Backbone as a ProteinNet text record, in pm:
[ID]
protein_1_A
[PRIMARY]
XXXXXXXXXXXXXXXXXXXXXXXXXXXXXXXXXXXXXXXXXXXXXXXXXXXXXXXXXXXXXXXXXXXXXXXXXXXXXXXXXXXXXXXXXXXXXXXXXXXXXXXXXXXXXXXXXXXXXXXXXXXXXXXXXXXXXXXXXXXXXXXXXXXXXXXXXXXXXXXXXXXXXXXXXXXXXXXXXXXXXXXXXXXXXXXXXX
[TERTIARY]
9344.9	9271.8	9146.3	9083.7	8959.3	8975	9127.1	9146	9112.1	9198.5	9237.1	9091.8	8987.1	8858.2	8780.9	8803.7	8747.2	8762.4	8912.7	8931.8	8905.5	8939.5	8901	8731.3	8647	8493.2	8454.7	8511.7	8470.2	8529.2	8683.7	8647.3	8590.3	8585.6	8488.2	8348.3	8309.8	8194.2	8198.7	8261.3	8324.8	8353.1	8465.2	8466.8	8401.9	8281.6	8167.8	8036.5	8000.4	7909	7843.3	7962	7967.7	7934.3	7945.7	7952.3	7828.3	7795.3	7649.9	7564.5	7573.2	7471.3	7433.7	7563.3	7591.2	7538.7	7606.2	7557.5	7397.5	7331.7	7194.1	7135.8	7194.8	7125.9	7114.7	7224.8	7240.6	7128.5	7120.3	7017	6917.9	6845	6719.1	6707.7	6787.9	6817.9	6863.8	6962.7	7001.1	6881.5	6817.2	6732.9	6655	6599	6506.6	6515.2	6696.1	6759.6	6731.7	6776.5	6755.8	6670.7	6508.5	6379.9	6351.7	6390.1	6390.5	6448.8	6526.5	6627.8	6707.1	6573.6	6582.2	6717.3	6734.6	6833.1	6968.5	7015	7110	7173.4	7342.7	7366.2	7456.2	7476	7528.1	7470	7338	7326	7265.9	7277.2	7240.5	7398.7	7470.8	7646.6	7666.8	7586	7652.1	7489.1	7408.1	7346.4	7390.7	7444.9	7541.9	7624	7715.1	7845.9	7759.4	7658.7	7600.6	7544.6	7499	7397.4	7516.3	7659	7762.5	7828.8	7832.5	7898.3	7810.3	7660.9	7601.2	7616.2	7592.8	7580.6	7755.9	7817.3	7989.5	7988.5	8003.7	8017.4	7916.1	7754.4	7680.1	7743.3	7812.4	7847.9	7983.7	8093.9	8175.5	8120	8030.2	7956.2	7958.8	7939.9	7965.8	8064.2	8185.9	8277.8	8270	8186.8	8097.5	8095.5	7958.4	7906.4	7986.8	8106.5	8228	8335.8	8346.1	8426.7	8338.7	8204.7	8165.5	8120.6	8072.7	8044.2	8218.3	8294.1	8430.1	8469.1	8463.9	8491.5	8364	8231.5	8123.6	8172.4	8239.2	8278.6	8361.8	8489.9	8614.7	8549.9	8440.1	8402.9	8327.7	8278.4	8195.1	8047.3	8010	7886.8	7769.2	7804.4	7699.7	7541.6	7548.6	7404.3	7320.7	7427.5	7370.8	7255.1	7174.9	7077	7079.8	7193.3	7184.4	7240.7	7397.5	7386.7	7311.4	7224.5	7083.5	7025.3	6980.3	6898	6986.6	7108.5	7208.6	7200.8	7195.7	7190.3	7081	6957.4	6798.9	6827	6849.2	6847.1	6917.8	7054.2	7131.7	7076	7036.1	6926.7	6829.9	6734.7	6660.9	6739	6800.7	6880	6959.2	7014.3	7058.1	6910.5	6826.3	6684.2	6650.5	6655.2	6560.4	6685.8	6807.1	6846.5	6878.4	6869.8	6860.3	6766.4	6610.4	6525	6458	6446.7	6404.5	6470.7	6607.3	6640.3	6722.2	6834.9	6887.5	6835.9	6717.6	6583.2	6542.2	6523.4	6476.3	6546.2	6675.1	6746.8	6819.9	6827.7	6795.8	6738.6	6591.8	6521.1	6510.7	6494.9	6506.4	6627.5	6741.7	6853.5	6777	6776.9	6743.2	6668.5	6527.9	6421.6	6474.4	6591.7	6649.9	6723.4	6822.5	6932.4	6822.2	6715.5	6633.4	6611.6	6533.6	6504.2	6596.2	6723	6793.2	6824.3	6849.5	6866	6783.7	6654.9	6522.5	6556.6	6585.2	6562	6697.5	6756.2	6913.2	6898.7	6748.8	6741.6	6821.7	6852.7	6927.9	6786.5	6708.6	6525	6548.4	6576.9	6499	6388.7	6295.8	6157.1	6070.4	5930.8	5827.1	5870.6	5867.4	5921.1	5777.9	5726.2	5619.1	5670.3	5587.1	5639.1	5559.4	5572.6	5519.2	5490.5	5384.5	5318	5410.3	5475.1	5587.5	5707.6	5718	5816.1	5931.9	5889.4	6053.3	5961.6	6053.3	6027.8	6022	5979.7	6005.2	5961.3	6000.2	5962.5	5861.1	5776.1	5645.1	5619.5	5706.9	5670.2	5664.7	5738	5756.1	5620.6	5574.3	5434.8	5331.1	5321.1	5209.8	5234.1	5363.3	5361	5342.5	5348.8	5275	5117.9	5086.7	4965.7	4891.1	4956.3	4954.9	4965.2	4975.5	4937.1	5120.1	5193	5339.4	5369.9	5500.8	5542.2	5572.9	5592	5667.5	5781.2	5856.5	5958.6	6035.1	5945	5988.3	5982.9	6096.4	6105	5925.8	5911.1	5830.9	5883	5771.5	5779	5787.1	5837.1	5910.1	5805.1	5780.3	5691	5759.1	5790.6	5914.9	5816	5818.6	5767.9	5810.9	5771.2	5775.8	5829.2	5689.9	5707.7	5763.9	5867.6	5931.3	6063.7	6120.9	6211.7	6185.2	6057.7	6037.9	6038	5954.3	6000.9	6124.1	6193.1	6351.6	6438.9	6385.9	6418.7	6393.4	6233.9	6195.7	6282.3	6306.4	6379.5	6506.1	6564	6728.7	6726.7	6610.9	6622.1	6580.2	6513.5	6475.5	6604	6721	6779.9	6899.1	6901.2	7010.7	6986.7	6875.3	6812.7	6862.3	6863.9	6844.5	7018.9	7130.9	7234	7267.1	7188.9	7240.9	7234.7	7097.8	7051.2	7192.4	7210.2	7323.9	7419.6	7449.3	7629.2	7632.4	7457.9	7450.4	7443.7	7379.2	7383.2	7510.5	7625.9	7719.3	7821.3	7768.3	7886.8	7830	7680	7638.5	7638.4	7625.8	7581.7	7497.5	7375.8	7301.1	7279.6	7330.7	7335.1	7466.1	7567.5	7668.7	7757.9	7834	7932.7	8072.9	8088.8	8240.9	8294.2	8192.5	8252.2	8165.6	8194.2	8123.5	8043
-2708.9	-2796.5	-2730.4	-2621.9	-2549.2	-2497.4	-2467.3	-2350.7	-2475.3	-2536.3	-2677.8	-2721.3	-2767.8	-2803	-2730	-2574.1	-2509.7	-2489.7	-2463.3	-2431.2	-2566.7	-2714.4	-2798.8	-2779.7	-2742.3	-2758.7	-2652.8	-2531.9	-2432.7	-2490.1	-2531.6	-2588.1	-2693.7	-2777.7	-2876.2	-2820.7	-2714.3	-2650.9	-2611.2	-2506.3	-2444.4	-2548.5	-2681.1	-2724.9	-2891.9	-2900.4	-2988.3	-2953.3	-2841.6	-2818	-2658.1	-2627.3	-2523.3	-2634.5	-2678.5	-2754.6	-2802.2	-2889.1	-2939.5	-2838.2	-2689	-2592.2	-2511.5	-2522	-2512.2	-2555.3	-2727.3	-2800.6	-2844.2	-2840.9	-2879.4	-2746.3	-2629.8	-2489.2	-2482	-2553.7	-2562.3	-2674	-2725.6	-2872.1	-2823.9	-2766.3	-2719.6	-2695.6	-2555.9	-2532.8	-2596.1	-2666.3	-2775.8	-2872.5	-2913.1	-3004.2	-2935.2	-2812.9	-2777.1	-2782.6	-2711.1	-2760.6	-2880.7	-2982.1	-3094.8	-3161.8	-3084.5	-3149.4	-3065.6	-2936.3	-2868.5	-2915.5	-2945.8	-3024.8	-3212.2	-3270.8	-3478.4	-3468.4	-3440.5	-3527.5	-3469.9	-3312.8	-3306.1	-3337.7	-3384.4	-3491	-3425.6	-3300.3	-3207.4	-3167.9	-3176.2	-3157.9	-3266.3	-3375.5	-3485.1	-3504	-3484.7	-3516.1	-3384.3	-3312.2	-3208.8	-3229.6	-3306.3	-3311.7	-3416.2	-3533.3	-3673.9	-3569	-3504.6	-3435.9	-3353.1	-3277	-3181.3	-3304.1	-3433.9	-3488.7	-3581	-3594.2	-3712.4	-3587.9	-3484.5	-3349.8	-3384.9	-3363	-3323.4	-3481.6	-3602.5	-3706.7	-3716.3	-3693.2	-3745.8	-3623.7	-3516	-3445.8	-3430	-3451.8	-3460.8	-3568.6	-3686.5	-3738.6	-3695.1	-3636.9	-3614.6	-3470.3	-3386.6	-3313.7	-3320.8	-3482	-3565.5	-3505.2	-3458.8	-3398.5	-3296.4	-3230.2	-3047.1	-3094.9	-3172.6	-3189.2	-3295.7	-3370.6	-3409.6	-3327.7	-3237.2	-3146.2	-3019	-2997.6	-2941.2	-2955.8	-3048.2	-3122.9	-3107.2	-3135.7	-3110.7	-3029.4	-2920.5	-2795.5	-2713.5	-2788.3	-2718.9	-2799.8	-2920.2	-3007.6	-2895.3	-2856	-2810	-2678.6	-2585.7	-2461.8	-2477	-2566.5	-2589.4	-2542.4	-2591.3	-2490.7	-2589.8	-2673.2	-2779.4	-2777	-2719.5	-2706.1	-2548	-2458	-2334.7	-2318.8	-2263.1	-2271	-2238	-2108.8	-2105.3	-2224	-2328.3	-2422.4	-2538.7	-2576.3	-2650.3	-2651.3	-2538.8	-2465.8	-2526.3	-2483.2	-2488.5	-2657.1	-2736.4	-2860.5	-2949.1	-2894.6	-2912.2	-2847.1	-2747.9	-2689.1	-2791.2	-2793	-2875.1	-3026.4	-3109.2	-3208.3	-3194.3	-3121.8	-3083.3	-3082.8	-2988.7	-2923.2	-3112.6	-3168	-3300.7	-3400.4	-3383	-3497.1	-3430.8	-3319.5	-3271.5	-3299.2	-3254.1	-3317.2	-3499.4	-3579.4	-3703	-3770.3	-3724.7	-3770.7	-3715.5	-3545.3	-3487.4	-3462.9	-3411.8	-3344.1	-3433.8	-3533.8	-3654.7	-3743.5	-3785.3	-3884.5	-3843.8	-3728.7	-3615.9	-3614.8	-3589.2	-3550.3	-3668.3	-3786.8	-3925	-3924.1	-3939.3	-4036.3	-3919.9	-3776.4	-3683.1	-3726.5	-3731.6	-3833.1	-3952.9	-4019	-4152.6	-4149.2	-4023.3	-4009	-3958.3	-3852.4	-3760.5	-3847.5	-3928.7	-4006.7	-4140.5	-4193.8	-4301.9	-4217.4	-4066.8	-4060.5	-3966.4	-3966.7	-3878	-4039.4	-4148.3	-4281.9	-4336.4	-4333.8	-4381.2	-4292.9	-4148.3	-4042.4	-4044.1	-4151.2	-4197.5	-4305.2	-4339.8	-4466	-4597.4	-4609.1	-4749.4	-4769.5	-4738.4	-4755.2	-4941.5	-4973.9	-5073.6	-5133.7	-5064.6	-5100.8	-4957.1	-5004.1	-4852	-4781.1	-4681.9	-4539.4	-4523.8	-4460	-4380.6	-4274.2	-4139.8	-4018.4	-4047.1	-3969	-3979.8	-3827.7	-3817.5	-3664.3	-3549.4	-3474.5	-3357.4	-3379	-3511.3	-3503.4	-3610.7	-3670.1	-3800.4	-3931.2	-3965.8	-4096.4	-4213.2	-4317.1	-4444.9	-4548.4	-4675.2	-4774	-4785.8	-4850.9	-4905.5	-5011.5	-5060.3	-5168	-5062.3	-4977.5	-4901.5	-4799.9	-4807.8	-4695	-4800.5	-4950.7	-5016.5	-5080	-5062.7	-5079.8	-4947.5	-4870.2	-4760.9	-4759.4	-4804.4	-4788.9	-4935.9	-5003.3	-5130.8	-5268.5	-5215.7	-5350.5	-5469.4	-5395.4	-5475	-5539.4	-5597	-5705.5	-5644.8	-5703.7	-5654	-5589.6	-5674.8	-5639.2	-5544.3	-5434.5	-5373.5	-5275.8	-5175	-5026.7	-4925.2	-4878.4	-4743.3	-4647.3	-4575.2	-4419.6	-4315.6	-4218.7	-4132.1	-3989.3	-3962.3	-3856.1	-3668.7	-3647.8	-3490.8	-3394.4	-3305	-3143.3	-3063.5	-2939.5	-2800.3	-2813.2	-2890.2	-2882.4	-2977.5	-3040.2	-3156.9	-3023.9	-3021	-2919.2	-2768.2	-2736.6	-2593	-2659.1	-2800.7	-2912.1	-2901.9	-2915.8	-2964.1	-2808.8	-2709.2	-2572	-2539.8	-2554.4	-2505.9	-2571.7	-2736	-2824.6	-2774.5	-2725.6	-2726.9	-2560.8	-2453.3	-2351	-2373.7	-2442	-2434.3	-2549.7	-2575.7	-2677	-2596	-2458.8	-2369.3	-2244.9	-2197.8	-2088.9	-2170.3	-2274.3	-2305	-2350.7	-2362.1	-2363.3	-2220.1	-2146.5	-1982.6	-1915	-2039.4	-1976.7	-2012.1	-2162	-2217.2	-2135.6	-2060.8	-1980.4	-1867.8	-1825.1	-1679.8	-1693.1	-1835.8	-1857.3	-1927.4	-1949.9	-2004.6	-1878.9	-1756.9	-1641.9	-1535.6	-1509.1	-1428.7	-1499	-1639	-1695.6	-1618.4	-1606.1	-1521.9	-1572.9	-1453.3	-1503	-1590.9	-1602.8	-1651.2	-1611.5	-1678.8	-1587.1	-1641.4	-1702.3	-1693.1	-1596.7	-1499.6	-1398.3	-1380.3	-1288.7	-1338.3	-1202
6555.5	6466.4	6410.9	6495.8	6447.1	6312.7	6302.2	6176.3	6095.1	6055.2	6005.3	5928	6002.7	5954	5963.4	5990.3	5926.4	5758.5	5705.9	5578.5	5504.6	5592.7	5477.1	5460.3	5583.6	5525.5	5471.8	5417.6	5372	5195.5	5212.8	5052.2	5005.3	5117.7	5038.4	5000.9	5080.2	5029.9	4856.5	4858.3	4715.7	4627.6	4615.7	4540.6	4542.8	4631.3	4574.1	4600.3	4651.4	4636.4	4537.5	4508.4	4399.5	4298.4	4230	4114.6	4062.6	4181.7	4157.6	4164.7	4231.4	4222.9	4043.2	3982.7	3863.9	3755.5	3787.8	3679.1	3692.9	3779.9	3802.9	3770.5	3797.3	3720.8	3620.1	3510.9	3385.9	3351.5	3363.1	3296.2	3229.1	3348.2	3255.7	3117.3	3165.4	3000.1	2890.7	2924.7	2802	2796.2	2823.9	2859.5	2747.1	2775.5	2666.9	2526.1	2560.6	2371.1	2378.4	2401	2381.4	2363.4	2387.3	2369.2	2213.8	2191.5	2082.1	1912.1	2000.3	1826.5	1902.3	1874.6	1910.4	1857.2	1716.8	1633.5	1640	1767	1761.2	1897.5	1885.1	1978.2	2069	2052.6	2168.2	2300.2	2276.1	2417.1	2478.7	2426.1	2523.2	2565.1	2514.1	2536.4	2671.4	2681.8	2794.7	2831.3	2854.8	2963.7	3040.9	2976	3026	3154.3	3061	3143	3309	3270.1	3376.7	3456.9	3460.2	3533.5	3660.1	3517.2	3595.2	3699.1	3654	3766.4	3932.8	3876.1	3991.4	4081.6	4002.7	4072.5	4140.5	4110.4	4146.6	4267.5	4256.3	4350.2	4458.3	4433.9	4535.8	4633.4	4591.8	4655.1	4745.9	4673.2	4753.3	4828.4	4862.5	4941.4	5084.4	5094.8	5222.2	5305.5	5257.6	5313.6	5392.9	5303.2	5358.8	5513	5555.9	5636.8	5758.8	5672.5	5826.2	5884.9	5746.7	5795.4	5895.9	5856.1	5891.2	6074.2	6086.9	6197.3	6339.4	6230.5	6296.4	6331.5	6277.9	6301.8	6449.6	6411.9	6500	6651.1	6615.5	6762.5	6816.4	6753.1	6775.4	6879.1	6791.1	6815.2	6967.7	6990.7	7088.3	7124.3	6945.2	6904.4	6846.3	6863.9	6849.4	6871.2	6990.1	7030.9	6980	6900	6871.2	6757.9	6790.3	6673.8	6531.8	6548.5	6425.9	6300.9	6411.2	6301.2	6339.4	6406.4	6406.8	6292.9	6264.2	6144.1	6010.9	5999.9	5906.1	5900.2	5958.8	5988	5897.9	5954.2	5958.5	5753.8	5704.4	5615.4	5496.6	5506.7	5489.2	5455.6	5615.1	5519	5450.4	5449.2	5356.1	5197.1	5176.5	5056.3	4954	5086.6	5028.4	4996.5	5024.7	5001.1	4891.9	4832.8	4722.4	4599	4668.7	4526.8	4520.1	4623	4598.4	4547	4598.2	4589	4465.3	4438	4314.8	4233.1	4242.8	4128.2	4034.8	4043	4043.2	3956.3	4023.5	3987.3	3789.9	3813.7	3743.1	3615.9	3646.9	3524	3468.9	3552.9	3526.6	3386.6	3446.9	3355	3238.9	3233.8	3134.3	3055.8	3109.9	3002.1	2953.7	2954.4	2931.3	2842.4	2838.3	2771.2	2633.7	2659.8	2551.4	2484.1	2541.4	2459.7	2367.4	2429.4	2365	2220.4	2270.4	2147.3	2035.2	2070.3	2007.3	1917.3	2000.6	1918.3	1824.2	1850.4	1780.5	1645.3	1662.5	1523.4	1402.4	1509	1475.7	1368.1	1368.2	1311.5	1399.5	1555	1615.1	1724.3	1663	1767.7	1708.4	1631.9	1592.3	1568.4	1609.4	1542.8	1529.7	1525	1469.1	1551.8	1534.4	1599.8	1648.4	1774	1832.7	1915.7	1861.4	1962.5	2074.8	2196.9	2303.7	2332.2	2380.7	2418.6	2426.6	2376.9	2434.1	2337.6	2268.2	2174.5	2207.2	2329.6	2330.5	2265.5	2211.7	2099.5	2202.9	2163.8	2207.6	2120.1	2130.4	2065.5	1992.8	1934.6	1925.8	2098	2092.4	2187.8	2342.6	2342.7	2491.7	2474.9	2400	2356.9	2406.8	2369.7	2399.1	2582.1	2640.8	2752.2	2827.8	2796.7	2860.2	2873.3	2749.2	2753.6	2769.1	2880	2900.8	2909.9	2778.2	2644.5	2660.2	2693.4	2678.1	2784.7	2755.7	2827	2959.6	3113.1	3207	3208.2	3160	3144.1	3018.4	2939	2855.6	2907.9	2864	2900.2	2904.5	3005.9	2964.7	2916.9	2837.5	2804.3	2869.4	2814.7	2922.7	2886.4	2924.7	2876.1	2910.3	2799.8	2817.2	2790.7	2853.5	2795.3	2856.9	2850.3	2895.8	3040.2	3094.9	3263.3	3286.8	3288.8	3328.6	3341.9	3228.3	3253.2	3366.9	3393.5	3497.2	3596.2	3628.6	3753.2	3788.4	3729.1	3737.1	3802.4	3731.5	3732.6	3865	3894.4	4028.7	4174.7	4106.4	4278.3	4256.3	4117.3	4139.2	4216.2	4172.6	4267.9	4398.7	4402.6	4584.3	4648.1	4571.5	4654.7	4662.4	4537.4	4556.8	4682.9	4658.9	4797.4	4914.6	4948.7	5082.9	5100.2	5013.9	5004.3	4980.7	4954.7	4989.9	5171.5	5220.3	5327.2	5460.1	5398.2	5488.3	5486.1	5395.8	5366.4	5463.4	5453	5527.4	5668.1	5735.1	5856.4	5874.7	5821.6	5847.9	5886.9	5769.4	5807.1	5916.5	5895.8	6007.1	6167.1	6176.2	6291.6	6405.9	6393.4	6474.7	6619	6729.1	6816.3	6887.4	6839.4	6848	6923	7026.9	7130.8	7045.1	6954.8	6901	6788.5	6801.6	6724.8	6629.5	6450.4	6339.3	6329.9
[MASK]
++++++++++++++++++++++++++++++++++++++++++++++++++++++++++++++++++++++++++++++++++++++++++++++++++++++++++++++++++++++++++++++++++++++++++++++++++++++++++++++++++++++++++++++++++++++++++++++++++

């Protein structure tokens, strides 16, 4: 059975957590086209595609870590440090992209598609830019700046560093998914071989 969940948690590695390392590498950059040229609708259409990759497969990821867990039962390696570490690493690597990177390219959609719509002319009312270049309402401009109802959308505020934000958590969430691969194949310290 070791072999067994070993090869299923090594591909569930490859084919869900390859993906999201990818498509969240990619964002940035589209992200920037996309803050560069509002009115063209390609890359809000493949930032949609890169954001639904990372969210669908972060989820099936889950797998990584039952298969993974299964295989460390099988091995009788549970208590070894090096996958402790791999463990400890691992949660880490899943909180930054739940909590940061996710979050992130979220509301950066949301911000891009509002105003790729607003320049679309389907804003429906005064158009107001917002600092960095994403559009919003008139009315989502005066609830930012207080003045609006509760319940109306805020402004999203896009620039430069929103996208190197995004750049910097999707690299530090890929390094530490490099660090797991290397302590998964070197296992330091390990009496089952490796």
């Amino acid at each position: 059975m070791t072999k067994l969940f070993l090869i299923l948690h090594v591909l569930a590695a490859i084919l869900a957590v390859g993906p999201v390392a990818v498509a969240a590498s990619m964002f940035p950059k589209v992200l920037r086209d996309a803050l560069a040229g509002p009115g063209d609708a390609a890359p809000v259409t493949t930032l949609r595609t890169l954001h639904r990759i990372c969210r669908v497969y972060a989820g099936a990821a889950i797998a990584v870590v039952v298969f993974g867990f299964l295989t460390a039962s099988s091995m009788g390696v549970l208590g070894s440090a090096w996958l402790i570490t791999s463990m400890v690493l691992t949660f880490v690597a899943a909180v930054i992209l739940i909590l940061l990177v996710l979050p992130r390219q979220e509301t950066a959609l949301e911000a891009v598609a509002g105003a790729k719509a607003v320049a679309a002319g389907a804003g429906g009312g005064d158009v107001a830019v917002a600092a960095g270049g994403a559009a919003a309402t008139a009315g989502e401009a005066r609830e930012a700046d207080g003045e609006g109802t509760a319940d109306s959308a805020v402004a999203v505020k896009l620039d430069a560093r929103t996208s190197a934000q995004l750049a910097m958590f999707t690299g530090v969430f890929n390094l530490l998914w490099a660090t797991v691969t290397v302590l998964m194949i070197v296992r330091p310290g390990s009496t089952t071989g490796g």
